[in-house]
CSV table of C-alpha atoms in Angstrom, one decimal:
chain,number,residue,atom,x,y,z
A,1,UNK,CA,-10.7,-41.6,-4.8
A,2,UNK,CA,-13.9,-40.3,-3.2
A,3,UNK,CA,-16.8,-38.6,-5.0
A,4,UNK,CA,-16.3,-34.9,-5.6
A,5,UNK,CA,-19.5,-33.0,-4.6
A,6,UNK,CA,-20.0,-30.7,-7.5
A,7,UNK,CA,-22.3,-30.2,-10.6
A,8,UNK,CA,-21.7,-28.5,-14.0
A,9,UNK,CA,-25.1,-26.8,-13.6
A,10,UNK,CA,-23.4,-24.4,-11.2
A,11,UNK,CA,-21.1,-22.9,-13.8
A,12,UNK,CA,-21.9,-20.5,-16.7
A,13,UNK,CA,-20.2,-22.8,-19.3
A,14,UNK,CA,-21.8,-25.5,-21.4
A,15,UNK,CA,-19.8,-28.7,-20.8
A,16,UNK,CA,-19.9,-31.6,-23.3
A,17,UNK,CA,-18.0,-34.8,-22.8
A,18,UNK,CA,-17.3,-37.4,-25.6
A,19,UNK,CA,-18.4,-40.9,-26.3
A,20,UNK,CA,-15.6,-43.4,-26.9
A,21,UNK,CA,-14.9,-44.7,-30.4
A,22,UNK,CA,-16.8,-48.0,-31.1
A,23,UNK,CA,-13.7,-49.6,-32.6
A,24,UNK,CA,-12.2,-49.9,-29.1
A,25,UNK,CA,-14.9,-52.3,-28.0
A,26,UNK,CA,-16.4,-55.7,-28.8
A,27,UNK,CA,-20.0,-56.7,-28.8
A,28,UNK,CA,-22.4,-55.2,-26.4
A,29,UNK,CA,-19.7,-53.8,-24.1
A,30,UNK,CA,-19.8,-50.6,-26.2
A,31,UNK,CA,-23.5,-50.2,-25.4
A,32,UNK,CA,-22.8,-50.5,-21.6
A,33,UNK,CA,-20.1,-47.8,-21.8
A,34,UNK,CA,-22.4,-45.4,-23.7
A,35,UNK,CA,-25.1,-45.8,-21.1
A,36,UNK,CA,-22.6,-45.3,-18.2
A,37,UNK,CA,-21.0,-42.2,-19.6
A,38,UNK,CA,-24.4,-40.7,-20.6
A,39,UNK,CA,-25.9,-41.3,-17.2
A,40,UNK,CA,-22.9,-40.1,-15.3
A,41,UNK,CA,-22.6,-37.0,-17.5
A,42,UNK,CA,-26.2,-36.1,-16.9
A,43,UNK,CA,-26.0,-36.7,-13.2
A,44,UNK,CA,-23.0,-34.4,-13.0
A,45,UNK,CA,-24.8,-31.6,-14.8
A,46,UNK,CA,-23.2,-31.8,-18.2
A,47,UNK,CA,-25.1,-30.3,-21.1
A,48,UNK,CA,-24.4,-33.1,-23.6
A,49,UNK,CA,-22.0,-35.6,-25.2
A,50,UNK,CA,-20.2,-35.5,-28.5
A,51,UNK,CA,-20.5,-38.5,-30.8
A,52,UNK,CA,-17.7,-39.0,-33.3
A,53,UNK,CA,-18.4,-39.9,-37.0
A,54,UNK,CA,-16.0,-41.4,-39.5
A,55,UNK,CA,-15.6,-44.5,-41.7
A,56,UNK,CA,-14.6,-46.8,-38.9
A,57,UNK,CA,-17.2,-45.9,-36.4
A,58,UNK,CA,-20.8,-47.0,-35.5
A,59,UNK,CA,-23.6,-44.8,-36.9
A,60,UNK,CA,-23.9,-41.7,-34.7
A,61,UNK,CA,-27.6,-41.3,-35.2
A,62,UNK,CA,-28.3,-44.8,-33.7
A,63,UNK,CA,-26.1,-43.9,-30.8
A,64,UNK,CA,-27.9,-40.6,-30.3
A,65,UNK,CA,-31.2,-42.5,-30.0
A,66,UNK,CA,-29.7,-44.7,-27.3
A,67,UNK,CA,-28.4,-41.7,-25.4
A,68,UNK,CA,-31.8,-40.0,-25.5
A,69,UNK,CA,-33.5,-43.2,-24.3
A,70,UNK,CA,-31.1,-43.5,-21.3
A,71,UNK,CA,-31.3,-39.8,-20.1
A,72,UNK,CA,-33.8,-37.1,-19.6
A,73,UNK,CA,-32.0,-33.9,-20.5
A,74,UNK,CA,-28.6,-34.7,-22.0
A,75,UNK,CA,-28.1,-33.4,-25.5
A,76,UNK,CA,-26.4,-35.7,-28.1
A,77,UNK,CA,-24.0,-33.6,-30.2
A,78,UNK,CA,-23.6,-35.5,-33.5
A,79,UNK,CA,-20.5,-34.9,-35.7
A,80,UNK,CA,-21.9,-34.2,-39.1
A,81,UNK,CA,-19.9,-34.5,-42.4
A,82,UNK,CA,-21.7,-33.8,-45.7
A,83,UNK,CA,-20.2,-36.7,-47.5
A,84,UNK,CA,-22.2,-39.2,-45.5
A,85,UNK,CA,-25.8,-38.3,-46.3
A,86,UNK,CA,-28.1,-35.9,-48.0
A,87,UNK,CA,-29.1,-32.8,-45.9
A,88,UNK,CA,-32.8,-33.8,-46.3
A,89,UNK,CA,-32.0,-37.2,-44.6
A,90,UNK,CA,-30.3,-35.3,-41.8
A,91,UNK,CA,-33.3,-33.1,-41.3
A,92,UNK,CA,-35.6,-36.1,-41.3
A,93,UNK,CA,-33.5,-37.8,-38.6
A,94,UNK,CA,-33.5,-34.7,-36.4
A,95,UNK,CA,-37.3,-34.4,-36.7
A,96,UNK,CA,-37.8,-38.1,-36.1
A,97,UNK,CA,-35.7,-38.0,-32.9
A,98,UNK,CA,-37.7,-35.0,-31.8
A,99,UNK,CA,-41.0,-36.9,-32.5
A,100,UNK,CA,-39.9,-40.0,-30.6
A,101,UNK,CA,-38.2,-38.4,-27.6
A,102,UNK,CA,-39.4,-34.8,-27.5
A,103,UNK,CA,-35.7,-33.7,-27.1
A,104,UNK,CA,-33.3,-31.6,-29.2
A,105,UNK,CA,-29.9,-32.6,-30.6
A,106,UNK,CA,-26.8,-30.5,-31.4
A,107,UNK,CA,-24.8,-30.8,-34.6
A,108,UNK,CA,-21.0,-30.5,-34.8
A,109,UNK,CA,-20.5,-29.4,-38.4
A,110,UNK,CA,-17.3,-30.9,-39.9
A,111,UNK,CA,-15.9,-29.8,-43.2
A,112,UNK,CA,-13.0,-32.2,-43.3
A,113,UNK,CA,-12.0,-35.4,-41.6
A,114,UNK,CA,-9.5,-38.1,-42.4
A,115,UNK,CA,-8.4,-37.5,-46.0
A,116,UNK,CA,-8.3,-41.2,-46.8
A,117,UNK,CA,-11.8,-41.6,-45.5
A,118,UNK,CA,-13.0,-38.9,-47.9
A,119,UNK,CA,-11.1,-40.3,-50.8
A,120,UNK,CA,-12.5,-43.8,-50.1
A,121,UNK,CA,-16.0,-42.3,-50.6
A,122,UNK,CA,-15.0,-40.6,-53.8
A,123,UNK,CA,-14.7,-37.1,-52.4
A,124,UNK,CA,-11.8,-35.0,-53.8
A,125,UNK,CA,-13.1,-31.6,-52.8
A,126,UNK,CA,-10.4,-29.2,-51.6
A,127,UNK,CA,-10.2,-27.5,-48.2
A,128,UNK,CA,-12.0,-24.2,-48.9
A,129,UNK,CA,-14.6,-25.7,-51.2
A,130,UNK,CA,-15.5,-28.2,-48.4
A,131,UNK,CA,-16.5,-25.2,-46.2
A,132,UNK,CA,-18.5,-23.8,-49.1
A,133,UNK,CA,-20.3,-27.1,-49.3
A,134,UNK,CA,-20.8,-27.4,-45.6
A,135,UNK,CA,-22.5,-24.0,-45.5
A,136,UNK,CA,-24.9,-25.0,-48.2
A,137,UNK,CA,-25.5,-28.3,-46.5
A,138,UNK,CA,-26.2,-26.7,-43.1
A,139,UNK,CA,-28.4,-23.9,-44.6
A,140,UNK,CA,-30.7,-26.6,-46.2
A,141,UNK,CA,-31.0,-28.4,-42.9
A,142,UNK,CA,-31.7,-25.2,-41.0
A,143,UNK,CA,-34.4,-24.2,-43.5
A,144,UNK,CA,-36.1,-27.6,-43.5
A,145,UNK,CA,-36.2,-28.0,-39.7
A,146,UNK,CA,-37.4,-24.5,-39.0
A,147,UNK,CA,-40.1,-24.1,-41.7
A,148,UNK,CA,-43.6,-25.4,-41.8
A,149,UNK,CA,-43.7,-24.7,-45.6
A,150,UNK,CA,-42.0,-26.4,-48.6
A,151,UNK,CA,-38.4,-25.4,-49.1
A,152,UNK,CA,-36.4,-24.9,-52.3
A,153,UNK,CA,-32.7,-24.3,-52.5
A,154,UNK,CA,-30.5,-23.7,-55.5
A,155,UNK,CA,-26.8,-23.9,-54.6
A,156,UNK,CA,-23.6,-24.9,-56.2
A,157,UNK,CA,-23.4,-28.3,-54.4
A,158,UNK,CA,-27.1,-28.9,-53.5
A,159,UNK,CA,-30.5,-28.3,-55.1
A,160,UNK,CA,-33.8,-29.1,-53.6
A,161,UNK,CA,-37.3,-28.1,-54.9
A,162,UNK,CA,-40.5,-27.7,-52.9
A,163,UNK,CA,-39.7,-30.2,-50.1
A,164,UNK,CA,-41.6,-30.0,-46.8
A,165,UNK,CA,-40.1,-31.8,-43.8
A,166,UNK,CA,-42.5,-34.3,-42.1
A,167,UNK,CA,-42.7,-34.8,-39.3
A,168,UNK,CA,-42.1,-31.2,-38.5
A,169,UNK,CA,-39.9,-30.0,-35.7
A,170,UNK,CA,-41.2,-27.6,-33.0
A,171,UNK,CA,-39.4,-24.4,-32.2
A,172,UNK,CA,-38.3,-25.6,-28.8
A,173,UNK,CA,-36.6,-28.7,-30.4
A,174,UNK,CA,-34.5,-26.8,-32.9
A,175,UNK,CA,-30.9,-28.0,-33.0
A,176,UNK,CA,-27.9,-26.0,-31.8
A,177,UNK,CA,-25.1,-25.7,-34.4
A,178,UNK,CA,-21.4,-25.9,-33.7
A,179,UNK,CA,-18.6,-25.7,-36.2
A,180,UNK,CA,-15.1,-27.0,-35.5
A,181,UNK,CA,-12.1,-25.3,-37.2
A,182,UNK,CA,-9.4,-22.7,-36.9
A,183,UNK,CA,-8.9,-21.4,-40.5
A,184,UNK,CA,-10.4,-18.1,-41.7
A,185,UNK,CA,-12.7,-20.1,-43.9
A,186,UNK,CA,-14.1,-22.0,-40.9
A,187,UNK,CA,-14.6,-18.7,-39.0
A,188,UNK,CA,-16.5,-17.2,-42.0
A,189,UNK,CA,-18.6,-20.3,-42.3
A,190,UNK,CA,-19.6,-20.3,-38.6
A,191,UNK,CA,-20.5,-16.6,-38.8
A,192,UNK,CA,-22.7,-17.2,-41.9
A,193,UNK,CA,-24.5,-20.1,-40.3
A,194,UNK,CA,-24.9,-18.6,-36.8
A,195,UNK,CA,-23.0,-21.6,-35.5
A,196,UNK,CA,-20.8,-21.6,-32.4
A,197,UNK,CA,-17.1,-21.9,-33.4
A,198,UNK,CA,-15.1,-24.5,-31.6
A,199,UNK,CA,-11.3,-24.4,-31.7
A,200,UNK,CA,-8.4,-26.5,-30.4
A,201,UNK,CA,-6.8,-23.8,-28.3
A,202,UNK,CA,-3.1,-22.8,-28.0
A,203,UNK,CA,-1.5,-22.5,-24.5
A,204,UNK,CA,-3.2,-19.8,-22.4
A,205,UNK,CA,-0.1,-17.5,-22.5
A,206,UNK,CA,-0.6,-17.1,-26.3
A,207,UNK,CA,-4.3,-17.3,-26.5
A,208,UNK,CA,-6.0,-14.1,-27.6
A,209,UNK,CA,-9.3,-13.5,-29.4
A,210,UNK,CA,-12.3,-11.1,-29.6
A,211,UNK,CA,-15.2,-11.9,-27.5
A,212,UNK,CA,-17.7,-10.4,-30.0
A,213,UNK,CA,-19.9,-12.4,-32.3
A,214,UNK,CA,-18.3,-10.8,-35.3
A,215,UNK,CA,-16.8,-13.0,-38.0
A,216,UNK,CA,-13.6,-14.5,-36.7
A,217,UNK,CA,-14.7,-14.8,-33.0
A,218,UNK,CA,-14.4,-18.1,-31.2
A,219,UNK,CA,-17.1,-19.3,-28.8
A,220,UNK,CA,-15.7,-22.5,-27.4
A,221,UNK,CA,-12.8,-24.9,-27.0
A,222,UNK,CA,-12.1,-28.6,-27.4
A,223,UNK,CA,-9.6,-30.1,-24.9
A,224,UNK,CA,-9.0,-32.7,-22.3
A,225,UNK,CA,-8.7,-32.0,-18.6
A,226,UNK,CA,-6.9,-34.2,-16.1
A,227,UNK,CA,-6.9,-32.5,-12.6
A,228,UNK,CA,-6.3,-34.1,-9.2
A,229,UNK,CA,-5.6,-33.0,-5.6
A,230,UNK,CA,-1.9,-32.9,-6.2
A,231,UNK,CA,0.2,-32.2,-9.3
A,232,UNK,CA,2.1,-35.4,-8.8
A,233,UNK,CA,-1.1,-37.5,-8.8
A,234,UNK,CA,-2.3,-35.8,-11.9
A,235,UNK,CA,0.9,-36.3,-13.9
A,236,UNK,CA,1.2,-39.9,-12.7
A,237,UNK,CA,-2.3,-40.6,-14.0
A,238,UNK,CA,-1.6,-38.7,-17.3
A,239,UNK,CA,1.5,-40.6,-18.2
A,240,UNK,CA,-0.1,-43.9,-17.3
A,241,UNK,CA,-3.1,-43.0,-19.5
A,242,UNK,CA,-1.1,-41.6,-22.4
A,243,UNK,CA,2.2,-43.4,-22.7
A,244,UNK,CA,4.9,-42.3,-25.1
A,245,UNK,CA,5.1,-45.0,-27.9
A,246,UNK,CA,7.0,-45.0,-31.1
A,247,UNK,CA,4.0,-46.5,-33.0
A,248,UNK,CA,1.8,-43.7,-31.7
A,249,UNK,CA,4.3,-41.1,-32.8
A,250,UNK,CA,4.6,-42.6,-36.3
A,251,UNK,CA,0.8,-42.7,-36.6
A,252,UNK,CA,0.7,-39.0,-35.7
A,253,UNK,CA,3.4,-38.1,-38.2
A,254,UNK,CA,1.6,-40.0,-41.0
A,255,UNK,CA,-1.7,-38.3,-40.1
A,256,UNK,CA,-0.1,-34.9,-40.2
A,257,UNK,CA,1.4,-35.5,-43.6
A,258,UNK,CA,-2.0,-36.3,-45.2
A,259,UNK,CA,-4.1,-33.8,-43.3
A,260,UNK,CA,-5.0,-30.4,-44.7
A,261,UNK,CA,-6.5,-29.3,-41.4
A,262,UNK,CA,-5.4,-25.9,-40.0
A,263,UNK,CA,-5.8,-26.9,-36.4
A,264,UNK,CA,-3.9,-30.2,-36.9
A,265,UNK,CA,-0.9,-28.5,-38.4
A,266,UNK,CA,-1.0,-25.8,-35.7
A,267,UNK,CA,-1.0,-28.3,-32.8
A,268,UNK,CA,1.7,-30.4,-34.6
A,269,UNK,CA,4.0,-27.4,-34.8
A,270,UNK,CA,3.6,-26.8,-31.1
A,271,UNK,CA,4.5,-30.4,-30.2
A,272,UNK,CA,8.1,-29.7,-31.2
A,273,UNK,CA,8.2,-26.4,-29.2
A,274,UNK,CA,6.8,-27.6,-25.9
A,275,UNK,CA,8.6,-28.1,-22.7
A,276,UNK,CA,6.6,-29.9,-20.0
A,277,UNK,CA,8.6,-28.4,-17.1
A,278,UNK,CA,6.1,-26.6,-14.9
A,279,UNK,CA,3.5,-26.4,-17.6
A,280,UNK,CA,-0.1,-27.3,-17.4
A,281,UNK,CA,-0.8,-27.3,-21.2
A,282,UNK,CA,0.2,-30.8,-22.6
A,283,UNK,CA,0.3,-32.1,-26.1
A,284,UNK,CA,1.7,-35.6,-25.7
A,285,UNK,CA,-1.7,-37.3,-26.0
A,286,UNK,CA,-2.0,-35.6,-29.4
A,287,UNK,CA,1.7,-36.2,-30.3
A,288,UNK,CA,1.4,-39.9,-29.6
A,289,UNK,CA,-1.9,-40.3,-31.4
A,290,UNK,CA,-4.0,-41.2,-28.3
A,291,UNK,CA,-6.5,-38.4,-28.9
A,292,UNK,CA,-6.9,-35.2,-31.1
A,293,UNK,CA,-6.9,-32.4,-28.6
A,294,UNK,CA,-4.5,-30.7,-26.1
A,295,UNK,CA,-4.8,-31.5,-22.4
A,296,UNK,CA,-4.6,-29.4,-19.2
A,297,UNK,CA,-2.8,-31.4,-16.5
A,298,UNK,CA,-2.1,-30.5,-12.9
A,299,UNK,CA,-3.6,-29.9,-9.5
A,300,UNK,CA,-7.0,-28.2,-9.3
A,301,UNK,CA,-5.7,-24.7,-8.6
A,302,UNK,CA,-3.1,-24.6,-11.5
A,303,UNK,CA,-5.5,-26.1,-14.0
A,304,UNK,CA,-8.2,-23.7,-12.9
A,305,UNK,CA,-5.9,-20.8,-13.3
A,306,UNK,CA,-4.9,-21.9,-16.9
A,307,UNK,CA,-8.5,-22.5,-17.8
A,308,UNK,CA,-9.5,-19.0,-16.5
A,309,UNK,CA,-7.6,-17.4,-19.4
A,310,UNK,CA,-10.0,-19.0,-22.0
A,311,UNK,CA,-13.0,-18.1,-19.9
A,312,UNK,CA,-11.8,-14.5,-19.6
A,313,UNK,CA,-11.7,-14.4,-23.4
A,314,UNK,CA,-15.4,-15.3,-23.6
A,315,UNK,CA,-15.4,-19.0,-24.2
A,316,UNK,CA,-18.7,-20.4,-23.0
A,317,UNK,CA,-18.6,-23.9,-24.4
A,318,UNK,CA,-16.0,-26.7,-23.7
A,319,UNK,CA,-16.1,-30.1,-25.5
A,320,UNK,CA,-14.0,-32.4,-23.4
A,321,UNK,CA,-12.2,-35.5,-24.2
A,322,UNK,CA,-13.4,-39.0,-23.5
A,323,UNK,CA,-13.7,-39.6,-19.7
A,324,UNK,CA,-12.2,-42.7,-18.2
A,325,UNK,CA,-14.2,-42.6,-15.1
A,326,UNK,CA,-16.8,-40.5,-13.2
A,327,UNK,CA,-13.9,-38.9,-11.3
A,328,UNK,CA,-12.8,-37.2,-14.6
A,329,UNK,CA,-16.3,-35.7,-15.0
A,330,UNK,CA,-16.4,-34.5,-11.4
A,331,UNK,CA,-12.8,-33.1,-11.3
A,332,UNK,CA,-13.4,-31.2,-14.5
A,333,UNK,CA,-16.5,-29.5,-13.1
A,334,UNK,CA,-14.5,-28.6,-10.0
A,335,UNK,CA,-11.7,-26.8,-11.9
A,336,UNK,CA,-14.3,-24.9,-13.9
A,337,UNK,CA,-15.9,-23.8,-10.7
A,338,UNK,CA,-12.5,-22.7,-9.3
A,339,UNK,CA,-11.6,-21.0,-12.6
A,340,UNK,CA,-14.4,-18.5,-12.0
A,341,UNK,CA,-12.5,-17.2,-9.0
A,342,UNK,CA,-9.6,-16.2,-11.3
A,343,UNK,CA,-11.8,-14.4,-13.9
A,344,UNK,CA,-11.4,-10.7,-14.2
């Protein structure tokens, strides 16, 4: 397939792609993939790359440093869960990366995660309380990185007294905050923090929301896109990439049973209601435990038309699934460009 001449810098949507999970690689092969995806994402005009974080994966802060060293503008978006480190340590890492590279990072604030991961680390906090903790956590980080004076904070989960962040972080390097979630508690937390709320969207035909920045609004979506010149080519590639396997289905069922995530339950309910006939919105990659987001699959025009519904509702950020090749990055930009033609 030939190169598609397009660039994400030509569209009014911030596109992030995703770094693969380190458990899928051996030795230095993971480093080569990080470098390739980062460089290709930047050359195609993407704003940044999401870096996963959980008990099985390599340290996201080390990966962020590698991404910054291999690019000139790409922004690492680091998945951040409070259970892993103190908020002062997070602020220190952000300011250190700013000092070394003179570049900002983005934070994807995560309240939950795999329940067994949290239990393994001794965390028994319930769903809503995790969001309360996340708000305190992020507020401390925000105050530390934005102040040139000592900071004190007296919360339920965290207390700090008269701490000044050194090295300091210039205004132009302040991080951007995103918060993933679909529950009312997630929406309230995002509004309190001034964070962009990212959801795993329902099919376009049922997708509605307010475009305002009032509590409860949604600013972005998390999904995969697999678009090609013809519908047949796209679906052939999709089924090859995400095969139906019994082991994957069982893994998904098990994950759903132990998850208290609103978005996970919502998508799981939809997998039993979906018919693939003539549809673009596809949940099989989620159903068979290949990935954790819905996909749009089809030819450029039909994917663009489906995508335009989300853009019409005001979504200005899209965090995309892991790209297999540069063609994935290029074809995604193409459908975003085309989707603008369908916007009201």
